[in-house]
Coordinates of C-alpha atoms in Angstrom, one line a residue:
X1 CA 77.1 97.3 324.0
X2 CA 74.7 100.3 324.4
X3 CA 72.7 99.1 321.4
X4 CA 72.4 95.7 322.9
X5 CA 71.2 97.1 326.2
X6 CA 68.7 99.3 324.4
X7 CA 67.3 96.3 322.5
X8 CA 66.9 94.4 325.7
X9 CA 65.1 97.3 327.4
X10 CA 62.9 97.6 324.4
X11 CA 62.0 93.9 324.6
X12 CA 61.4 94.1 328.3
X13 CA 59.0 97.1 327.8
X14 CA 57.1 95.2 325.1
X15 CA 56.9 92.1 327.4
X16 CA 55.6 94.2 330.3
X17 CA 52.5 95.0 328.3
X18 CA 51.5 91.3 328.3
X19 CA 52.5 90.6 331.9
X20 CA 49.1 89.4 333.0
X21 CA 49.2 86.7 330.3
X22 CA 52.4 85.5 331.8
X23 CA 51.0 85.5 335.3
X24 CA 48.0 83.5 334.3
X25 CA 50.1 80.9 332.4
X26 CA 52.6 80.7 335.3
X27 CA 49.8 80.0 337.8
X28 CA 48.3 77.4 335.5
X29 CA 51.6 75.6 334.9
X30 CA 52.5 75.9 338.6
X31 CA 49.2 74.4 339.7
X32 CA 49.4 71.5 337.2
X33 CA 53.1 70.8 338.1
X34 CA 52.3 70.8 341.8
X35 CA 49.4 68.4 341.4
X36 CA 51.6 66.1 339.3
X37 CA 54.3 66.1 341.9
X38 CA 51.9 65.5 344.7
X39 CA 50.2 62.6 342.9
X40 CA 53.4 60.8 342.0
X41 CA 53.4 57.4 343.8
X42 CA 56.0 56.7 346.4
X43 CA 58.8 54.3 345.4
X44 CA 60.6 52.0 347.8
X45 CA 64.1 50.7 347.3
X46 CA 65.4 47.2 348.0
X47 CA 69.2 46.6 348.0
X48 CA 71.7 43.9 348.7
X49 CA 75.5 43.9 349.0
X50 CA 77.8 41.2 347.7
X51 CA 81.5 40.7 348.3
X52 CA 83.4 39.0 345.5
X53 CA 86.5 37.1 346.8
X54 CA 88.9 36.6 343.8
X55 CA 91.7 35.0 345.8
X56 CA 92.0 31.3 345.9
X57 CA 94.8 29.1 347.4
X58 CA 94.7 26.7 344.4
X59 CA 95.6 29.3 341.8
X60 CA 99.2 30.0 343.2
X61 CA 99.7 26.3 343.5
X62 CA 98.6 25.7 339.8
X63 CA 100.7 28.6 338.5
X64 CA 102.4 27.5 335.2
X65 CA 100.1 24.5 334.7
X66 CA 96.8 26.1 334.3
X67 CA 95.6 29.3 332.5
X68 CA 94.6 31.9 335.2
X69 CA 92.5 34.6 333.7
X70 CA 92.0 38.0 335.3
X71 CA 89.1 37.2 337.6
X72 CA 88.7 40.8 338.9
X73 CA 88.4 42.1 335.3
X74 CA 85.9 39.4 334.5
X75 CA 83.7 40.2 337.5
X76 CA 83.9 44.0 336.7
X77 CA 82.9 43.3 333.1
X78 CA 80.1 41.0 334.3
X79 CA 78.7 43.7 336.6
X80 CA 78.7 46.2 333.7
X81 CA 76.9 43.8 331.3
X82 CA 74.6 42.1 333.7
X83 CA 71.7 44.5 333.0
X84 CA 71.0 43.1 329.6
X85 CA 67.7 42.3 327.9
X86 CA 68.0 38.4 328.3
X87 CA 68.9 38.8 332.0
X88 CA 66.0 41.3 332.6
X89 CA 63.5 38.9 330.9
X90 CA 64.8 36.1 333.1
X91 CA 64.5 38.4 336.1
X92 CA 60.9 39.4 335.3
X93 CA 60.0 35.7 335.1
X94 CA 61.8 34.8 338.3
X95 CA 60.2 37.7 340.3
X96 CA 56.7 37.0 338.8
X97 CA 56.5 40.5 337.4
X98 CA 54.9 39.1 334.2
X99 CA 51.8 37.8 335.9
X100 CA 50.0 41.1 335.4
X101 CA 51.2 41.6 331.9
X102 CA 48.9 40.1 329.4
X103 CA 49.7 41.7 326.0
X104 CA 53.0 42.0 324.3
X105 CA 53.2 45.7 324.7
X106 CA 52.6 45.4 328.5
X107 CA 55.4 42.9 328.7
X108 CA 57.8 45.2 326.8
X109 CA 56.8 48.1 329.1
X110 CA 57.5 46.0 332.1
X111 CA 60.9 45.0 330.8
X112 CA 61.8 48.6 330.0
X113 CA 60.6 49.8 333.5
X114 CA 62.6 47.1 335.3
X115 CA 65.7 47.9 333.2
X116 CA 65.6 51.6 334.2
X117 CA 64.9 50.8 337.9
X118 CA 67.8 48.3 338.3
X119 CA 71.2 49.6 339.3
X120 CA 74.7 48.1 340.2
X121 CA 77.2 50.2 342.2
X122 CA 80.7 48.9 342.8
X123 CA 83.9 49.9 344.5
X124 CA 86.5 48.1 342.4
X125 CA 89.1 48.4 345.1
X126 CA 87.1 46.5 347.7
X127 CA 85.2 44.2 345.3
X128 CA 81.9 45.2 346.9
X129 CA 78.8 45.4 344.7
X130 CA 75.5 46.9 345.7
X131 CA 72.4 45.7 343.7
X132 CA 69.4 47.9 344.0
X133 CA 65.9 48.2 342.6
X134 CA 63.0 50.6 343.1
X135 CA 59.3 49.9 343.0
X136 CA 56.0 51.0 344.4
X137 CA 55.7 47.8 346.4
X138 CA 58.6 47.1 348.8
X139 CA 57.9 43.4 348.7
X140 CA 58.2 43.4 344.9
X141 CA 61.4 45.4 345.1
X142 CA 62.8 42.9 347.6
X143 CA 61.8 39.9 345.4
X144 CA 63.4 41.5 342.4
X145 CA 66.7 42.1 344.2
X146 CA 66.8 38.4 345.4
X147 CA 66.4 37.2 341.8
X148 CA 69.0 39.7 340.7
X149 CA 71.5 38.3 343.2
X150 CA 70.9 34.8 341.9
X151 CA 71.4 35.8 338.3
X152 CA 74.6 37.7 339.2
X153 CA 76.1 34.6 340.8
X154 CA 74.9 32.1 338.2
X155 CA 76.0 34.3 335.3
X156 CA 79.6 34.3 336.5
X157 CA 79.7 30.5 336.8
X158 CA 78.0 29.9 333.5
X159 CA 80.2 32.3 331.7
X160 CA 83.4 30.7 333.0
X161 CA 82.2 27.2 332.0
X162 CA 81.1 28.4 328.6
X163 CA 84.4 30.1 328.0
X164 CA 86.3 26.9 329.0
X165 CA 84.1 24.7 326.7
X166 CA 84.5 27.2 323.8
X167 CA 88.3 27.3 324.2
X168 CA 88.5 23.5 324.3
X169 CA 86.4 23.1 321.2
X170 CA 88.5 25.7 319.3
X171 CA 91.8 24.1 320.4
X172 CA 90.5 20.6 319.3
X173 CA 89.6 21.9 315.9
X174 CA 93.0 23.6 315.5
X175 CA 94.8 20.4 316.7
X176 CA 92.9 18.4 314.0
X177 CA 94.0 21.0 311.3
X178 CA 97.6 21.0 312.4
X179 CA 97.6 17.2 312.7
X180 CA 96.6 17.0 309.0
X181 CA 99.2 19.6 308.1
X182 CA 101.8 17.7 310.0
X183 CA 100.9 14.4 308.3
X184 CA 101.1 16.2 304.9
X185 CA 104.5 17.7 305.7
X186 CA 105.8 14.3 306.8
X187 CA 104.5 12.7 303.6
X188 CA 106.3 15.4 301.5
X189 CA 109.5 15.0 303.4
X190 CA 109.4 11.2 303.1
X191 CA 108.7 11.3 299.4
X192 CA 111.7 13.7 298.9
X193 CA 114.0 11.5 300.9
X194 CA 113.0 8.4 298.9
X195 CA 113.3 10.3 295.6
X196 CA 116.8 11.5 296.5
X197 CA 118.0 8.6 298.7
X198 CA 121.3 8.3 296.8
X199 CA 122.2 11.8 297.9
X200 CA 121.4 11.2 301.6
X201 CA 124.5 10.7 303.7
X202 CA 124.3 8.7 306.9
X203 CA 126.6 11.1 308.7
X204 CA 124.5 14.1 307.8
X205 CA 127.1 15.9 305.6
X206 CA 126.1 18.1 302.7
X207 CA 127.2 17.7 299.1
X208 CA 130.2 20.0 299.5
X209 CA 131.4 18.0 302.5
X210 CA 131.0 14.7 300.7
X211 CA 132.8 16.1 297.7
X212 CA 135.7 17.2 299.8
X213 CA 135.9 13.8 301.5
X214 CA 135.9 12.0 298.2
X215 CA 138.7 14.3 296.9
X216 CA 140.8 13.4 300.0
X217 CA 140.2 9.7 299.5
X218 CA 141.1 10.0 295.8
X219 CA 144.3 11.8 296.6
X220 CA 145.3 9.2 299.2
X221 CA 144.6 6.4 296.7
X222 CA 146.7 8.1 294.0
X223 CA 149.6 8.5 296.5
X224 CA 149.4 4.9 297.5
X225 CA 149.3 3.9 293.8
X226 CA 152.4 5.9 293.1
X227 CA 154.2 4.3 296.0
X228 CA 153.2 0.8 294.8
X229 CA 154.4 1.6 291.2
X230 CA 157.7 2.9 292.6
X231 CA 158.1 -0.4 294.6
X232 CA 157.3 -2.4 291.5
X233 CA 159.8 -0.5 289.3
X234 CA 162.5 -1.0 292.0
X235 CA 161.8 -4.7 292.0
X236 CA 162.1 -4.9 288.2
X237 CA 165.4 -3.0 288.3
X238 CA 166.8 -5.3 290.9
X239 CA 165.8 -8.4 288.8
X240 CA 167.5 -6.9 285.8
X241 CA 170.6 -6.2 287.8
X242 CA 170.6 -9.8 289.2
X243 CA 170.4 -11.2 285.7
X244 CA 173.4 -9.1 284.6
X245 CA 175.6 -10.0 287.4
X246 CA 176.9 -13.6 287.9
X247 CA 179.0 -13.5 291.1
X248 CA 177.5 -15.1 294.2
X249 CA 178.8 -12.3 296.5
X250 CA 177.2 -9.6 294.5
X251 CA 173.9 -11.5 294.3
X252 CA 174.0 -12.0 298.1
X253 CA 174.7 -8.4 298.7
X254 CA 171.9 -7.3 296.3
X255 CA 169.6 -9.8 298.0
X256 CA 170.5 -8.4 301.4
X257 CA 170.0 -4.8 300.2
X258 CA 166.7 -5.7 298.5
X259 CA 165.6 -7.3 301.7
X260 CA 166.5 -4.2 303.6
X261 CA 165.0 -1.7 301.1
X262 CA 162.1 -3.2 299.1
X263 CA 161.2 -6.4 300.7
X264 CA 158.3 -4.9 302.7
X265 CA 156.5 -2.3 300.4
X266 CA 153.0 -3.1 301.8
X267 CA 154.2 -2.6 305.4
X268 CA 155.9 0.6 304.4
X269 CA 152.7 1.9 302.7
X270 CA 150.7 1.1 305.9
X271 CA 153.3 2.8 308.1
X272 CA 153.2 5.9 305.9
X273 CA 149.4 6.0 305.9
X274 CA 149.3 5.7 309.7
X275 CA 151.9 8.5 310.0
X276 CA 149.7 10.8 307.9
X277 CA 146.7 9.9 310.0
X278 CA 148.7 10.7 313.2
X279 CA 149.6 14.1 311.8
X280 CA 145.9 14.8 311.1
X281 CA 144.9 13.7 314.6
X282 CA 147.7 15.8 316.3
X283 CA 146.2 18.9 314.6
X284 CA 142.9 18.3 316.4
X285 CA 143.8 16.5 319.6
X286 CA 146.6 16.4 322.2
X287 CA 149.3 13.7 322.6
X288 CA 147.3 11.9 325.4
X289 CA 144.1 11.5 323.3
X290 CA 143.1 7.8 323.0
X291 CA 143.0 8.0 319.2
X292 CA 146.6 9.4 319.1
X293 CA 147.9 6.8 321.5
X294 CA 146.1 4.0 319.4
X295 CA 147.7 5.2 316.1
X296 CA 151.2 5.4 317.7
X297 CA 150.9 1.9 319.0
X298 CA 149.8 0.7 315.6
X299 CA 152.8 2.4 313.9
X300 CA 155.1 0.8 316.5
X301 CA 153.7 -2.6 315.9
X302 CA 154.1 -2.2 312.1
X303 CA 157.7 -1.1 312.5
X304 CA 158.4 -4.1 314.7
X305 CA 156.8 -6.4 312.1
X306 CA 159.0 -4.8 309.4
X307 CA 162.2 -5.3 311.4
X308 CA 161.3 -9.0 311.9
X309 CA 160.7 -9.6 308.2
X310 CA 164.0 -7.7 307.3
X311 CA 165.9 -9.9 309.8
X312 CA 164.5 -13.1 308.3
X313 CA 165.4 -12.0 304.8
X314 CA 168.9 -11.1 305.9
X315 CA 169.3 -14.5 307.5
X316 CA 168.1 -16.2 304.4
X317 CA 170.6 -14.2 302.3
X318 CA 173.5 -15.0 304.6
X319 CA 172.7 -18.7 304.6
X320 CA 172.4 -18.9 300.8
X321 CA 174.9 -21.4 299.0
X322 CA 178.2 -20.0 297.6
X323 CA 177.5 -21.4 294.1
X324 CA 176.5 -18.7 291.7
X325 CA 173.7 -20.7 290.0
X326 CA 171.9 -21.6 293.2
X327 CA 172.3 -18.2 294.7
X328 CA 171.2 -16.5 291.5
X329 CA 168.1 -18.8 291.4
X330 CA 167.1 -18.0 295.0
X331 CA 167.6 -14.3 294.6
X332 CA 165.6 -14.2 291.4
X333 CA 162.8 -16.3 293.0
X334 CA 162.6 -13.8 295.9
X335 CA 162.7 -10.8 293.6
X336 CA 160.1 -12.4 291.3
X337 CA 157.8 -13.0 294.4
X338 CA 158.2 -9.4 295.5
X339 CA 157.6 -8.2 291.9
X340 CA 154.4 -10.3 291.7
X341 CA 153.2 -8.9 295.0
X342 CA 153.9 -5.4 293.9
X343 CA 152.0 -5.9 290.6
X344 CA 149.0 -7.2 292.5
X345 CA 149.1 -4.2 294.8
X346 CA 149.5 -1.8 291.9
X347 CA 146.5 -3.4 290.1
X348 CA 144.4 -3.2 293.3
X349 CA 145.3 0.4 293.9
X350 CA 144.7 1.3 290.3
X351 CA 141.2 -0.2 290.6
X352 CA 140.6 1.8 293.8
X353 CA 141.8 5.0 292.1
X354 CA 139.4 4.5 289.2
X355 CA 136.5 3.8 291.6
X356 CA 137.3 6.9 293.6
X357 CA 137.7 9.0 290.4
X358 CA 134.3 7.9 289.1
X359 CA 132.7 8.6 292.5
X360 CA 134.3 12.0 292.6
X361 CA 133.1 12.8 289.0
X362 CA 129.6 11.7 289.9
X363 CA 129.6 13.9 293.1
X364 CA 131.0 16.8 291.0
X365 CA 128.1 16.4 288.5
X366 CA 125.7 16.2 291.4
X367 CA 127.0 19.5 292.8
X368 CA 125.1 21.3 290.0
X369 CA 121.7 20.2 291.3
X370 CA 122.5 19.7 294.9
X371 CA 121.9 23.4 296.0
X372 CA 118.4 23.2 294.7
X373 CA 117.8 19.9 296.4
X374 CA 119.3 21.2 299.6
X375 CA 117.1 24.3 299.5
X376 CA 114.1 22.1 298.9
X377 CA 115.1 19.8 301.8
X378 CA 115.6 22.8 304.1
X379 CA 112.2 24.2 303.1
X380 CA 110.5 20.8 303.8
X381 CA 112.3 20.5 307.1
X382 CA 111.4 24.0 308.1
X383 CA 107.7 23.5 307.3
X384 CA 107.7 20.2 309.1
X385 CA 109.4 21.8 312.2
X386 CA 106.9 24.7 312.2
X387 CA 103.8 22.4 312.0
X388 CA 105.3 20.1 314.6
X389 CA 106.0 22.9 317.0
X390 CA 102.5 24.4 316.6
X391 CA 100.9 21.0 317.0
X392 CA 102.9 20.3 320.2
X393 CA 102.0 23.8 321.5
X394 CA 98.3 23.2 320.9
X395 CA 98.4 19.9 322.6
X396 CA 100.0 21.5 325.6
X397 CA 97.4 24.3 325.5
X398 CA 94.6 21.8 325.4
X399 CA 95.9 20.0 328.5
X400 CA 96.3 23.4 330.2
X401 CA 92.7 24.4 329.2
X402 CA 91.5 21.1 330.6
X403 CA 93.3 21.7 333.9
X404 CA 92.0 25.2 334.0
X405 CA 88.4 24.0 333.5
X406 CA 88.8 21.5 336.3
X407 CA 90.4 24.2 338.5
X408 CA 87.4 26.5 337.9
X409 CA 85.0 23.7 338.8
X410 CA 86.9 22.9 341.9
X411 CA 87.5 26.5 343.2
X412 CA 85.1 28.5 341.1
X413 CA 85.9 31.8 339.4
X414 CA 85.3 33.7 342.6
X415 CA 83.7 33.3 346.0
X416 CA 80.5 35.4 346.1
X417 CA 79.6 36.3 349.7
X418 CA 76.3 38.0 350.5
X419 CA 77.2 40.7 353.0
X420 CA 73.8 42.3 353.3
X421 CA 70.8 40.2 352.2
X422 CA 68.1 41.8 350.1
X423 CA 66.1 44.3 352.3
X424 CA 63.5 46.8 351.3
X425 CA 63.3 50.2 353.0
X426 CA 60.4 51.0 355.3
X427 CA 60.1 54.6 354.0
X428 CA 59.9 55.7 350.4
X429 CA 63.1 56.9 348.8
X430 CA 61.5 58.6 345.9
X431 CA 60.3 60.9 344.5
X432 CA 62.0 63.9 346.1
X433 CA 59.0 66.2 346.2
X434 CA 60.8 69.1 347.7
X435 CA 63.3 69.2 344.8
X436 CA 60.5 68.5 342.3
X437 CA 58.4 71.4 343.7
X438 CA 61.4 73.7 343.3
X439 CA 61.8 72.6 339.8
X440 CA 58.0 73.1 339.2
X441 CA 58.3 76.7 340.4
X442 CA 61.2 77.4 338.1
X443 CA 59.2 75.8 335.2
X444 CA 56.1 77.9 335.9
X445 CA 58.1 81.2 336.1
X446 CA 59.9 80.3 332.9
X447 CA 56.6 79.5 331.2
X448 CA 55.2 82.9 332.3
X449 CA 58.2 84.8 330.9
X450 CA 58.1 82.8 327.7
X451 CA 54.4 83.6 327.3
X452 CA 55.1 87.3 327.6
X453 CA 57.9 87.1 325.1
X454 CA 55.8 85.2 322.5
X455 CA 52.9 87.6 322.9
X456 CA 55.1 90.7 322.4
X457 CA 56.6 89.1 319.3
X458 CA 53.2 88.3 317.8
X459 CA 51.8 91.7 318.6
X460 CA 54.7 94.1 318.8
X461 CA 54.4 97.6 320.4
X462 CA 56.9 100.4 319.7
X463 CA 57.8 102.8 322.5
X464 CA 60.0 105.3 320.6
X465 CA 60.3 106.7 317.1
X466 CA 63.8 105.3 316.5
X467 CA 62.7 101.8 317.0
X468 CA 59.6 102.3 314.7
X469 CA 61.9 103.8 312.0
X470 CA 64.4 100.9 312.2
X471 CA 61.6 98.3 312.0
X472 CA 59.4 99.9 309.3
X473 CA 62.1 101.7 307.3
X474 CA 59.7 104.7 306.8
X475 CA 60.5 108.3 307.6
X476 CA 59.0 109.6 310.9
X477 CA 57.3 113.0 310.4
X478 CA 56.3 113.6 314.0
X479 CA 55.6 112.1 317.4
X480 CA 52.5 112.7 319.5
X481 CA 53.1 112.5 323.3
X482 CA 50.6 111.1 325.7
X483 CA 49.9 112.9 329.0
X484 CA 49.5 110.6 332.1
X485 CA 46.8 111.8 334.5
X486 CA 47.0 111.3 338.2
X487 CA 44.2 108.7 338.0
X488 CA 46.2 106.7 335.4
X489 CA 49.2 106.8 337.7
X490 CA 47.1 105.4 340.6
X491 CA 45.8 102.7 338.3
X492 CA 49.4 101.8 337.3
X493 CA 50.5 101.6 340.9
X494 CA 47.5 99.4 341.8
X495 CA 48.2 97.2 338.8
X496 CA 51.9 96.9 339.8
X497 CA 50.9 95.9 343.3
X498 CA 48.5 93.3 341.9
X499 CA 51.2 91.9 339.6
X500 CA 53.7 91.7 342.5
X501 CA 51.1 90.0 344.7
X502 CA 50.2 87.5 342.1
X503 CA 53.9 86.7 341.5
X504 CA 54.8 86.5 345.1
X505 CA 51.7 84.5 345.8
X506 CA 52.9 81.9 343.3
X507 CA 56.3 81.8 344.9
X508 CA 54.9 81.7 348.4
X509 CA 52.5 78.9 347.6
X510 CA 55.4 76.8 346.4
X511 CA 57.5 77.8 349.4
X512 CA 54.7 76.7 351.8
X513 CA 54.4 73.4 349.9
X514 CA 58.1 72.7 350.2
X515 CA 58.1 73.6 353.9
X516 CA 55.2 71.3 354.6
X517 CA 57.0 68.5 352.7
X518 CA 60.2 69.1 354.7
X519 CA 58.3 68.9 358.0
X520 CA 56.5 65.7 356.9
X521 CA 59.8 64.1 355.8
X522 CA 61.5 65.1 359.1
X523 CA 58.6 63.4 361.0
X524 CA 59.0 60.2 359.0
X525 CA 62.7 60.1 359.6
X526 CA 62.2 60.8 363.3

């Protein structure tokens, strides 16, 4: 720390040797700065205040039907991007600022000057915007602000309509693309269905469901075939018994028993099938379900029909003649009729079993390729559903965009209200000469100090042996002291007084100038 202080004191001593150079430079810079400040032209400011009303009664009413952008955010962004080169060029033409600009460089200079002089101040909470511009001519400043207000309002409307048109164009292009994709997906799905039409079930069941249903049908057909074969075998046995027995009473009793037991095999098979159907329905529905009641009624009707046929056979057997030949002939005829009916039923059921078996085998073979086909169908249906949903969403968005555009045309993005019309100030608002004079004083003093520092660095002077030794690196053999005479002391004091007077004179001159400026400004305000 002591070494640093010593170095600073040494630098100050060397700078003191060239103090008059600093004073001269400070006075020159001060005079030039003061002249520049005094010659700066006055600038007048014109301003206007605009209130942006972003609330509209139509927007709450159209909520959900139209897209409602963040209007406040749009206006804030518009205010931040309004001072752009295209807008400034338009502003220069509207305010006739380009009439005096002949060359391209002058036009560029005018655009740069207007860009720097324009300003927009906003209070986002109140949606108040202040547009201001400064110029040497108050009328020119007022004309620029008027044009600036017009551009501000027109830019908001034009941007909204441009956004709506751009959105509509983009959505229409996307709708065309998805319409083509949807048609392509429909074509692929149609081709797949035509190619695999034999595997398509009307009830919408998959291959496993159809295979299970065919298996159930095959089991029922086989059961019915076994029942018909048992009835046929019973009829054949009764015929053989009838042939072996010759008594009329025995024939009549066999005829009556056969009438009671095997005379109605078709009705018995139908009754049994309906009973199985009733059991299946009762597992899914209650006793009062219409299907359950319908099946029970059908079973009751079949049992009644069976009782009637059995009664008729019994009457026919009781009324048969007592002669053995005639009775035997009638019994055999009836048994032969039942046997023939049983054989016909067996043949029909055997054909049904064979058909169901072939269908089941074909379905079982198809099960090997059905997972791949079902996966392909699921993929096609998924692609079709996705394209259809996107297409419908885009159509809905297009209608919403159209309504939004009409809403913007009807109500506008926002309501721009001119609170304070463009008005130019009667008194100049710039430059602030008092502040500029204070800055000029500081600059002149800094220039003087810098001059002294540069001079002492260019022509250094050493005030003690230690500093000389550290700078030169040579040994110091001796030091010769200088004796200061009274005359030299008086000259030093006079020189110090002159230096102080010169420095204070510079500061005082600037102080007087700032005081005069303050008095003149107070008179203008008064």
